[in-house]
mmCIF file of N, CA and C in Angstrom:
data_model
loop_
_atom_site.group_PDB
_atom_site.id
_atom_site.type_symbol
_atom_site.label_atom_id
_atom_site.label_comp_id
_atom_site.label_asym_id
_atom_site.label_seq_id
_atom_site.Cartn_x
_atom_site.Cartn_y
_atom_site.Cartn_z
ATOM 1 N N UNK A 1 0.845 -1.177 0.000
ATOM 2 C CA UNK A 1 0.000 0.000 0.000
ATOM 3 C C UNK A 1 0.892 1.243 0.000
ATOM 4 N N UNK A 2 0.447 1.585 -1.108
ATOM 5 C CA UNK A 2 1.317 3.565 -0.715
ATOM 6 C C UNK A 2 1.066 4.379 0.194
ATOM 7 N N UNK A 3 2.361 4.970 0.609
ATOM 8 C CA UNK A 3 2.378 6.260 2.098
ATOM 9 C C UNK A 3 2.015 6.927 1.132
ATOM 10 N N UNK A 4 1.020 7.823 1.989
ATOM 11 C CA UNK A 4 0.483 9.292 1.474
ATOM 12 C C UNK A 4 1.279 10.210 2.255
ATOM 13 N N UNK A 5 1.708 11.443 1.927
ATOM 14 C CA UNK A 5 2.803 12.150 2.529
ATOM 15 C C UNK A 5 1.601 13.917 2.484
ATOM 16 N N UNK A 6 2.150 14.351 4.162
ATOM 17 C CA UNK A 6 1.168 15.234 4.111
ATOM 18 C C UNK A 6 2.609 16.526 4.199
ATOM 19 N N UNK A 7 2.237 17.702 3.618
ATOM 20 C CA UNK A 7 3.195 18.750 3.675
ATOM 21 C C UNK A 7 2.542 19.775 4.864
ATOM 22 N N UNK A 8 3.764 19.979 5.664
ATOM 23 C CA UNK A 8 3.890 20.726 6.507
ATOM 24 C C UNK A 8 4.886 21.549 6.599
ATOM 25 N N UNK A 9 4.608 22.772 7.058
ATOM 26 C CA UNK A 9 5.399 24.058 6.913
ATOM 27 C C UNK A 9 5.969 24.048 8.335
ATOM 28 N N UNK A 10 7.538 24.388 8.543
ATOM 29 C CA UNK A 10 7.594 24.607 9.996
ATOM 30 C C UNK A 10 8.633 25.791 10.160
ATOM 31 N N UNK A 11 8.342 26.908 11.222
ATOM 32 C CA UNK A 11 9.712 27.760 10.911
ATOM 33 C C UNK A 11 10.553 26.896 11.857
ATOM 34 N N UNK A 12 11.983 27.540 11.806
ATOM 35 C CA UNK A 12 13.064 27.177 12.210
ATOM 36 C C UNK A 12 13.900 28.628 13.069
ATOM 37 N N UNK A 13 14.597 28.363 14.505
ATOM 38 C CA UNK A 13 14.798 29.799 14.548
ATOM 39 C C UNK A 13 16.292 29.245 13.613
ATOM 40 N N UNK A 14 17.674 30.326 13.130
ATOM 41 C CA UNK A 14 18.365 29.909 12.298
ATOM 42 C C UNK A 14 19.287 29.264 13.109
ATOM 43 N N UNK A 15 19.433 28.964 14.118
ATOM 44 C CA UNK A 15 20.582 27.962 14.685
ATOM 45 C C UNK A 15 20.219 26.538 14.812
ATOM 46 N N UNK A 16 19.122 26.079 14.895
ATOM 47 C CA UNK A 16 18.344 25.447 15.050
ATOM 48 C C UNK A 16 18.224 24.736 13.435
ATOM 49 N N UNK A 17 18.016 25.459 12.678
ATOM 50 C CA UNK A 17 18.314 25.101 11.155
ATOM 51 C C UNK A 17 19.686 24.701 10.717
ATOM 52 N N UNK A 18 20.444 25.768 11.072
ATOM 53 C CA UNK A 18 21.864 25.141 10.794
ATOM 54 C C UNK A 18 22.619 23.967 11.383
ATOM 55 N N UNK A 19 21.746 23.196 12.832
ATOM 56 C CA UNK A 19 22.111 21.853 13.308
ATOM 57 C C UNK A 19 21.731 20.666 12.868
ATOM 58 N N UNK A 20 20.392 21.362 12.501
ATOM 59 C CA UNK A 20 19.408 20.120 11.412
ATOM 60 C C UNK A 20 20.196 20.054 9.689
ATOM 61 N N UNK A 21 20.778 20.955 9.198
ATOM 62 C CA UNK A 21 21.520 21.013 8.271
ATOM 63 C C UNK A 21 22.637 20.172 8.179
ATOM 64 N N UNK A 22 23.819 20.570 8.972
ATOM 65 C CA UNK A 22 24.988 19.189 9.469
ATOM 66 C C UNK A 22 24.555 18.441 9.718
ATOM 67 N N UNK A 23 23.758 17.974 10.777
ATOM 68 C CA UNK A 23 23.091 16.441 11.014
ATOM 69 C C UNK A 23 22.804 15.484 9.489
ATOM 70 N N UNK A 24 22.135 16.378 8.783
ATOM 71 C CA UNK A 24 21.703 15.644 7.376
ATOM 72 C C UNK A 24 22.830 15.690 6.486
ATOM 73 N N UNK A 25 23.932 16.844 6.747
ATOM 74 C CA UNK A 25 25.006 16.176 6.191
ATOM 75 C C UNK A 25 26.088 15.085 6.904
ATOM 76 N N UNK A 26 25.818 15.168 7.631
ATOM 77 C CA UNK A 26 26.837 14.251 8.427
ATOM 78 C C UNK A 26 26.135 13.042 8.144
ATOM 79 N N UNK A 27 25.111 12.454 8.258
ATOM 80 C CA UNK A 27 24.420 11.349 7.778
ATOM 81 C C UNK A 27 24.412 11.106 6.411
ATOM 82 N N UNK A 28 24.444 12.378 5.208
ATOM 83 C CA UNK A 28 24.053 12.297 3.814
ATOM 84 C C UNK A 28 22.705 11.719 3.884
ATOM 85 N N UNK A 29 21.857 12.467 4.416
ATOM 86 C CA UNK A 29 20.475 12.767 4.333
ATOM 87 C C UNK A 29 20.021 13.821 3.923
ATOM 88 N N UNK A 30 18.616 14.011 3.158
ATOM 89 C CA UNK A 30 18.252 15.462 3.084
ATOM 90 C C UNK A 30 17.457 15.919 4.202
ATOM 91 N N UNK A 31 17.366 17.065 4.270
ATOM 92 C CA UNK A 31 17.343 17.771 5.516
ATOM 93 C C UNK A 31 15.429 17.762 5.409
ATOM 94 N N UNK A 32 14.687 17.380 4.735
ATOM 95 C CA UNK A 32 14.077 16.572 5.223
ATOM 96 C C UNK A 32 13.642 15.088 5.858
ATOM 97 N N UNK A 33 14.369 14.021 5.351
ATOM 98 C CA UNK A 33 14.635 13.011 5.690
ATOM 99 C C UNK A 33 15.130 12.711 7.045
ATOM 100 N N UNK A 34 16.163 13.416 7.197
ATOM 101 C CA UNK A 34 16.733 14.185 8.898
ATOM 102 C C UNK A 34 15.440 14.263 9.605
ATOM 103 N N UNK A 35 14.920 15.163 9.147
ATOM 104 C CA UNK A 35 13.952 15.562 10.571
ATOM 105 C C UNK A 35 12.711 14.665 10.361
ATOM 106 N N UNK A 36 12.038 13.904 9.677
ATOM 107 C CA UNK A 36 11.335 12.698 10.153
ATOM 108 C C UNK A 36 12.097 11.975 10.727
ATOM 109 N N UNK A 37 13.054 11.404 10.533
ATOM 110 C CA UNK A 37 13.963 9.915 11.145
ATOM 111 C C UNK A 37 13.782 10.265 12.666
ATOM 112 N N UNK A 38 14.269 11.877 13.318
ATOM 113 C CA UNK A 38 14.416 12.369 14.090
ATOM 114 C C UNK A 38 13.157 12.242 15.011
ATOM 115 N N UNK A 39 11.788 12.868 13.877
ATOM 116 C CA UNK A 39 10.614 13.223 14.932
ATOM 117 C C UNK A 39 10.271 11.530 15.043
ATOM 118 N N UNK A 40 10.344 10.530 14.299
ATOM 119 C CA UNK A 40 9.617 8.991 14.085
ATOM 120 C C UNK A 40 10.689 8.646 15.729
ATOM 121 N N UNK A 41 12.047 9.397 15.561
ATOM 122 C CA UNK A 41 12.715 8.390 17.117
ATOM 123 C C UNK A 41 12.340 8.933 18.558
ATOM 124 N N UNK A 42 12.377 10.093 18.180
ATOM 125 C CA UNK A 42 12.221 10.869 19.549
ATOM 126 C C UNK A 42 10.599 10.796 20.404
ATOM 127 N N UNK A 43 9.860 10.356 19.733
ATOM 128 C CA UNK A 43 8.170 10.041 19.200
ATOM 129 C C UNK A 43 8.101 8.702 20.127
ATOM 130 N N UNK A 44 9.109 8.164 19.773
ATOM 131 C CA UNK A 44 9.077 6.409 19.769
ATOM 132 C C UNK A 44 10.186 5.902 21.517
ATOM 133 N N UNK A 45 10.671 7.491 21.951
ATOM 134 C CA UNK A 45 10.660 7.007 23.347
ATOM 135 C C UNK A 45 12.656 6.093 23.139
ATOM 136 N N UNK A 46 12.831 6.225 22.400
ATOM 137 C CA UNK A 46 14.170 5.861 21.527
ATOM 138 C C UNK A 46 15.342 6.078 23.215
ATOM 139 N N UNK A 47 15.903 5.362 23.449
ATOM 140 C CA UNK A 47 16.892 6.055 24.742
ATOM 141 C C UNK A 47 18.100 6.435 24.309
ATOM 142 N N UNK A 48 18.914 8.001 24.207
ATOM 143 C CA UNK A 48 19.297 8.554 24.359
ATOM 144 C C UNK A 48 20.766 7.571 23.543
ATOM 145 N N UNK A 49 21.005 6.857 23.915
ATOM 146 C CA UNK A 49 22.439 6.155 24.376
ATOM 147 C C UNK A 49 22.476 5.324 22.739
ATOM 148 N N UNK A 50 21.484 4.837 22.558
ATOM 149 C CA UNK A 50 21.172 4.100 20.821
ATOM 150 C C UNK A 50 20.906 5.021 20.184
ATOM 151 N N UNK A 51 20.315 6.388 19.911
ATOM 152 C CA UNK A 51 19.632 7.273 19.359
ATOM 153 C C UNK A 51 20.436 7.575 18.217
ATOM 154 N N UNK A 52 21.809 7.479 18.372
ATOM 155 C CA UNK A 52 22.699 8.017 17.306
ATOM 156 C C UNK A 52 22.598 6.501 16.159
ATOM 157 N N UNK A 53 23.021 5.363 16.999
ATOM 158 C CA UNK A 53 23.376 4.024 15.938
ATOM 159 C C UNK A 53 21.650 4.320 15.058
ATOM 160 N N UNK A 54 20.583 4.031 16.051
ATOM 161 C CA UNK A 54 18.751 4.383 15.627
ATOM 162 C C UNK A 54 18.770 4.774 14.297
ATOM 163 N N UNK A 55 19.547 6.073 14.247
ATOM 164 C CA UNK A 55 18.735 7.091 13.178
ATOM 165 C C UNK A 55 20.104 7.094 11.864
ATOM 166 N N UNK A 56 21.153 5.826 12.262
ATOM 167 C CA UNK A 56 22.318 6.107 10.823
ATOM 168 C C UNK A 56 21.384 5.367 9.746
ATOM 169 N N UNK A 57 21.865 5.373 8.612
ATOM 170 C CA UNK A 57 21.233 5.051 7.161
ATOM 171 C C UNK A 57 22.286 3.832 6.882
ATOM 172 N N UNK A 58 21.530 2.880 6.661
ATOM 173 C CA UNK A 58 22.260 1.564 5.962
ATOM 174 C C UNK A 58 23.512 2.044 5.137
ATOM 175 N N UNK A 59 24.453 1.377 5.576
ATOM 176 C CA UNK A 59 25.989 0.896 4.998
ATOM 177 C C UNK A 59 26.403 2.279 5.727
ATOM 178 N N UNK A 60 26.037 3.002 6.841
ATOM 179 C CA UNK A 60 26.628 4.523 6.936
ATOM 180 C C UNK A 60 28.267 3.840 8.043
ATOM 181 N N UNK A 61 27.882 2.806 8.700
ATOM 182 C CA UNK A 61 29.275 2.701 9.314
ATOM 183 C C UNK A 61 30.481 2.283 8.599
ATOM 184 N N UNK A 62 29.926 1.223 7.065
ATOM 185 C CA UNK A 62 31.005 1.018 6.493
ATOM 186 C C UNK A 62 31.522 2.078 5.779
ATOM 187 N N UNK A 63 31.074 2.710 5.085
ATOM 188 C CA UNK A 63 31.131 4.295 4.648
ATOM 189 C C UNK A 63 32.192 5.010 5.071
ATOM 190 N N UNK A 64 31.682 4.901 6.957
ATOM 191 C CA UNK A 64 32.575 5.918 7.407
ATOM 192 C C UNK A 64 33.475 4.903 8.122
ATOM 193 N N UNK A 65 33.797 3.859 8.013
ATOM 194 C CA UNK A 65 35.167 2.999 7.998
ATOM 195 C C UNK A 65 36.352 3.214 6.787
ATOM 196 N N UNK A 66 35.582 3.226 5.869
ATOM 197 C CA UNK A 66 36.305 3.659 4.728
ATOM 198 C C UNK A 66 37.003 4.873 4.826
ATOM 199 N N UNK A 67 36.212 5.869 5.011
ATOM 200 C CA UNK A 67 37.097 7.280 4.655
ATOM 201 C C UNK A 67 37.530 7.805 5.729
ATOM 202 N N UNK A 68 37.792 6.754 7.484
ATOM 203 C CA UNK A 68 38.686 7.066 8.019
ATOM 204 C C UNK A 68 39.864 6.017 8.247
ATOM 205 N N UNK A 69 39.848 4.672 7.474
ATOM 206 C CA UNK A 69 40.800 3.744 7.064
ATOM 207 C C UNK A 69 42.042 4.046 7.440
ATOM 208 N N UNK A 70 42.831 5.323 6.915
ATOM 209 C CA UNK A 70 44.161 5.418 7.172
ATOM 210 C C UNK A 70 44.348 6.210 8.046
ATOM 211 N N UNK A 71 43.573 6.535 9.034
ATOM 212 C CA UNK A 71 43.428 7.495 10.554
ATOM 213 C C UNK A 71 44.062 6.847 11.662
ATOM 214 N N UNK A 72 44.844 7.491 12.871
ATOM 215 C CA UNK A 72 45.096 6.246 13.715
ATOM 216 C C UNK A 72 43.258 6.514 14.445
ATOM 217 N N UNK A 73 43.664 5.721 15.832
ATOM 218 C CA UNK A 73 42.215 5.681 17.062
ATOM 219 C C UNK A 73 42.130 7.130 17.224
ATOM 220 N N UNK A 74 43.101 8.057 17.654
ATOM 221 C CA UNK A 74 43.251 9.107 18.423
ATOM 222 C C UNK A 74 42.571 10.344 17.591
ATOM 223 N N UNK A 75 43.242 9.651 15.297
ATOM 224 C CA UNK A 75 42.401 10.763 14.383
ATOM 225 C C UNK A 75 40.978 10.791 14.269
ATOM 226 N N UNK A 76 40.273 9.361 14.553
ATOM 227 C CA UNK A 76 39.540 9.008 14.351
ATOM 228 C C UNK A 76 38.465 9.523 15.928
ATOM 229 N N UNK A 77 39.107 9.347 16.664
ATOM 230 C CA UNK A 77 38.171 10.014 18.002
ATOM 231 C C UNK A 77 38.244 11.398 17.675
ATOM 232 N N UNK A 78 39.407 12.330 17.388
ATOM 233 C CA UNK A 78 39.118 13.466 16.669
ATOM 234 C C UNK A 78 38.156 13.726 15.689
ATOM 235 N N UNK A 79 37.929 13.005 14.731
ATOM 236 C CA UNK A 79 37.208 13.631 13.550
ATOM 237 C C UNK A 79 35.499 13.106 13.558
ATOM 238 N N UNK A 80 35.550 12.355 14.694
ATOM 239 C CA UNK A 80 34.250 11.872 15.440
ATOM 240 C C UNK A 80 33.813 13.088 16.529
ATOM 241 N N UNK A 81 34.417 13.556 16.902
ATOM 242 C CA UNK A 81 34.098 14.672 18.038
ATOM 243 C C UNK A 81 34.013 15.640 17.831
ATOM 244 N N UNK A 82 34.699 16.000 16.468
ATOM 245 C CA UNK A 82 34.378 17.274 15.368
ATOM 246 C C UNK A 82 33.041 17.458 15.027
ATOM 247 N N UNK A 83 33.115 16.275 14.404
ATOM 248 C CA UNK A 83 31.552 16.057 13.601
ATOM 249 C C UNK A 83 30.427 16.114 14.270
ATOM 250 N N UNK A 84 30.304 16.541 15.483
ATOM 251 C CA UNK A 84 29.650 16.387 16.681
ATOM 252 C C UNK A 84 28.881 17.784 17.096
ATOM 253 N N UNK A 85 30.220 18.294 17.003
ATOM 254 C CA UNK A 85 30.201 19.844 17.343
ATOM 255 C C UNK A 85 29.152 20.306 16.656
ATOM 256 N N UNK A 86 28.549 21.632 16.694
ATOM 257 C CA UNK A 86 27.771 22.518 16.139
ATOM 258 C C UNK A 86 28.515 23.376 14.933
ATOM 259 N N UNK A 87 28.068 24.040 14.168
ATOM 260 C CA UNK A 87 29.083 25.341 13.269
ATOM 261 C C UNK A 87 29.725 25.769 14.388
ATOM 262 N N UNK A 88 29.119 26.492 15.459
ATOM 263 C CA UNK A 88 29.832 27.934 15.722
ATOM 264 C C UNK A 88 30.924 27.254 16.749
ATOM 265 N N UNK A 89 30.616 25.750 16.991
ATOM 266 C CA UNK A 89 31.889 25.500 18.171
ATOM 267 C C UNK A 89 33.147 25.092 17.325
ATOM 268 N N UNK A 90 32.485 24.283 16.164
ATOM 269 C CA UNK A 90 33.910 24.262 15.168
ATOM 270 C C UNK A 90 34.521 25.113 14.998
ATOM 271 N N UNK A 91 33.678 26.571 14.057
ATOM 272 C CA UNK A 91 34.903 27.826 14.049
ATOM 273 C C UNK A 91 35.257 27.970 14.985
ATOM 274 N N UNK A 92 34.778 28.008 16.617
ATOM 275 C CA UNK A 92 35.702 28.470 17.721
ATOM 276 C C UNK A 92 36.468 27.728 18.082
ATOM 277 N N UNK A 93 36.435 26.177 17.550
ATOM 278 C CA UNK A 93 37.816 25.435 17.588
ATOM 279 C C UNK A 93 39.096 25.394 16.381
ATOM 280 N N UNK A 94 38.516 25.906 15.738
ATOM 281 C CA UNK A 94 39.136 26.105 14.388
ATOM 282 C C UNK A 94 40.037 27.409 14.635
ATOM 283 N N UNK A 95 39.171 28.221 15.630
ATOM 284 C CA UNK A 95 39.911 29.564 16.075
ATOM 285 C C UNK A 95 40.712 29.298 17.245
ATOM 286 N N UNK A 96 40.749 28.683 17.885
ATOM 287 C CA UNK A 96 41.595 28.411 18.915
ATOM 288 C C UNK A 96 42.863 27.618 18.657
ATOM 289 N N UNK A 97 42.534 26.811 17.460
ATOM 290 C CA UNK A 97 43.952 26.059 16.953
ATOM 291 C C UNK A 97 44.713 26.898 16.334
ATOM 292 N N UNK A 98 44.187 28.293 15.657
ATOM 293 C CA UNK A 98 45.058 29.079 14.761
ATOM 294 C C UNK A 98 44.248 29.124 13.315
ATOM 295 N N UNK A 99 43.712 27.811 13.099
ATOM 296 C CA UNK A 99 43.001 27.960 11.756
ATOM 297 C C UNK A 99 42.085 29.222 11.251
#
């Protein structure tokens, strides 16, 4: 049976947009796709601690095995804790390293 899909308008204040933005790129989701996966887990009582493995997209761990392959543990806990961050804490880490 076909989903019928209903359109809904929602504002966003803009920081709030720009987290839902990275999230869907960090997943390679579109930034609608993002925010159902999101409202279907958070809806569903999802605990906190799985919420991240919950909402990845099939093959997303081999994916990102791949394109951190030649990383040691230490690059790889780095570029995991990056990706984490918000915009404005990256530039302020980006600014604090010198970058």
């Amino acid at each position: 049976m076909k989903q019928t899909w209903e359109r809904f308008v929602v504002r966003f204040p803009p920081p709030l947009r720009r987290r839902v933005d990275e999230a869907a790129k960090y997943y390679r989701r579109s930034v609608n796709a993002e925010i159902i996966m999101r409202l279907d887990h958070s809806l569903s009582g999802i605990p906190k601690l799985s919420f991240e493995h919950a909402i990845e997209p099939p093959m997303f761990e081999l994916i990102e095995k791949s394109l951190r392959a030649n990383l040691t543990d230490e690059e790889q806990r780095l570029v995991l804790g990056y990706r984490r961050l918000s915009g404005t804490q990256r530039r302020a880490l980006l600014e604090l390293l010198g970058g």
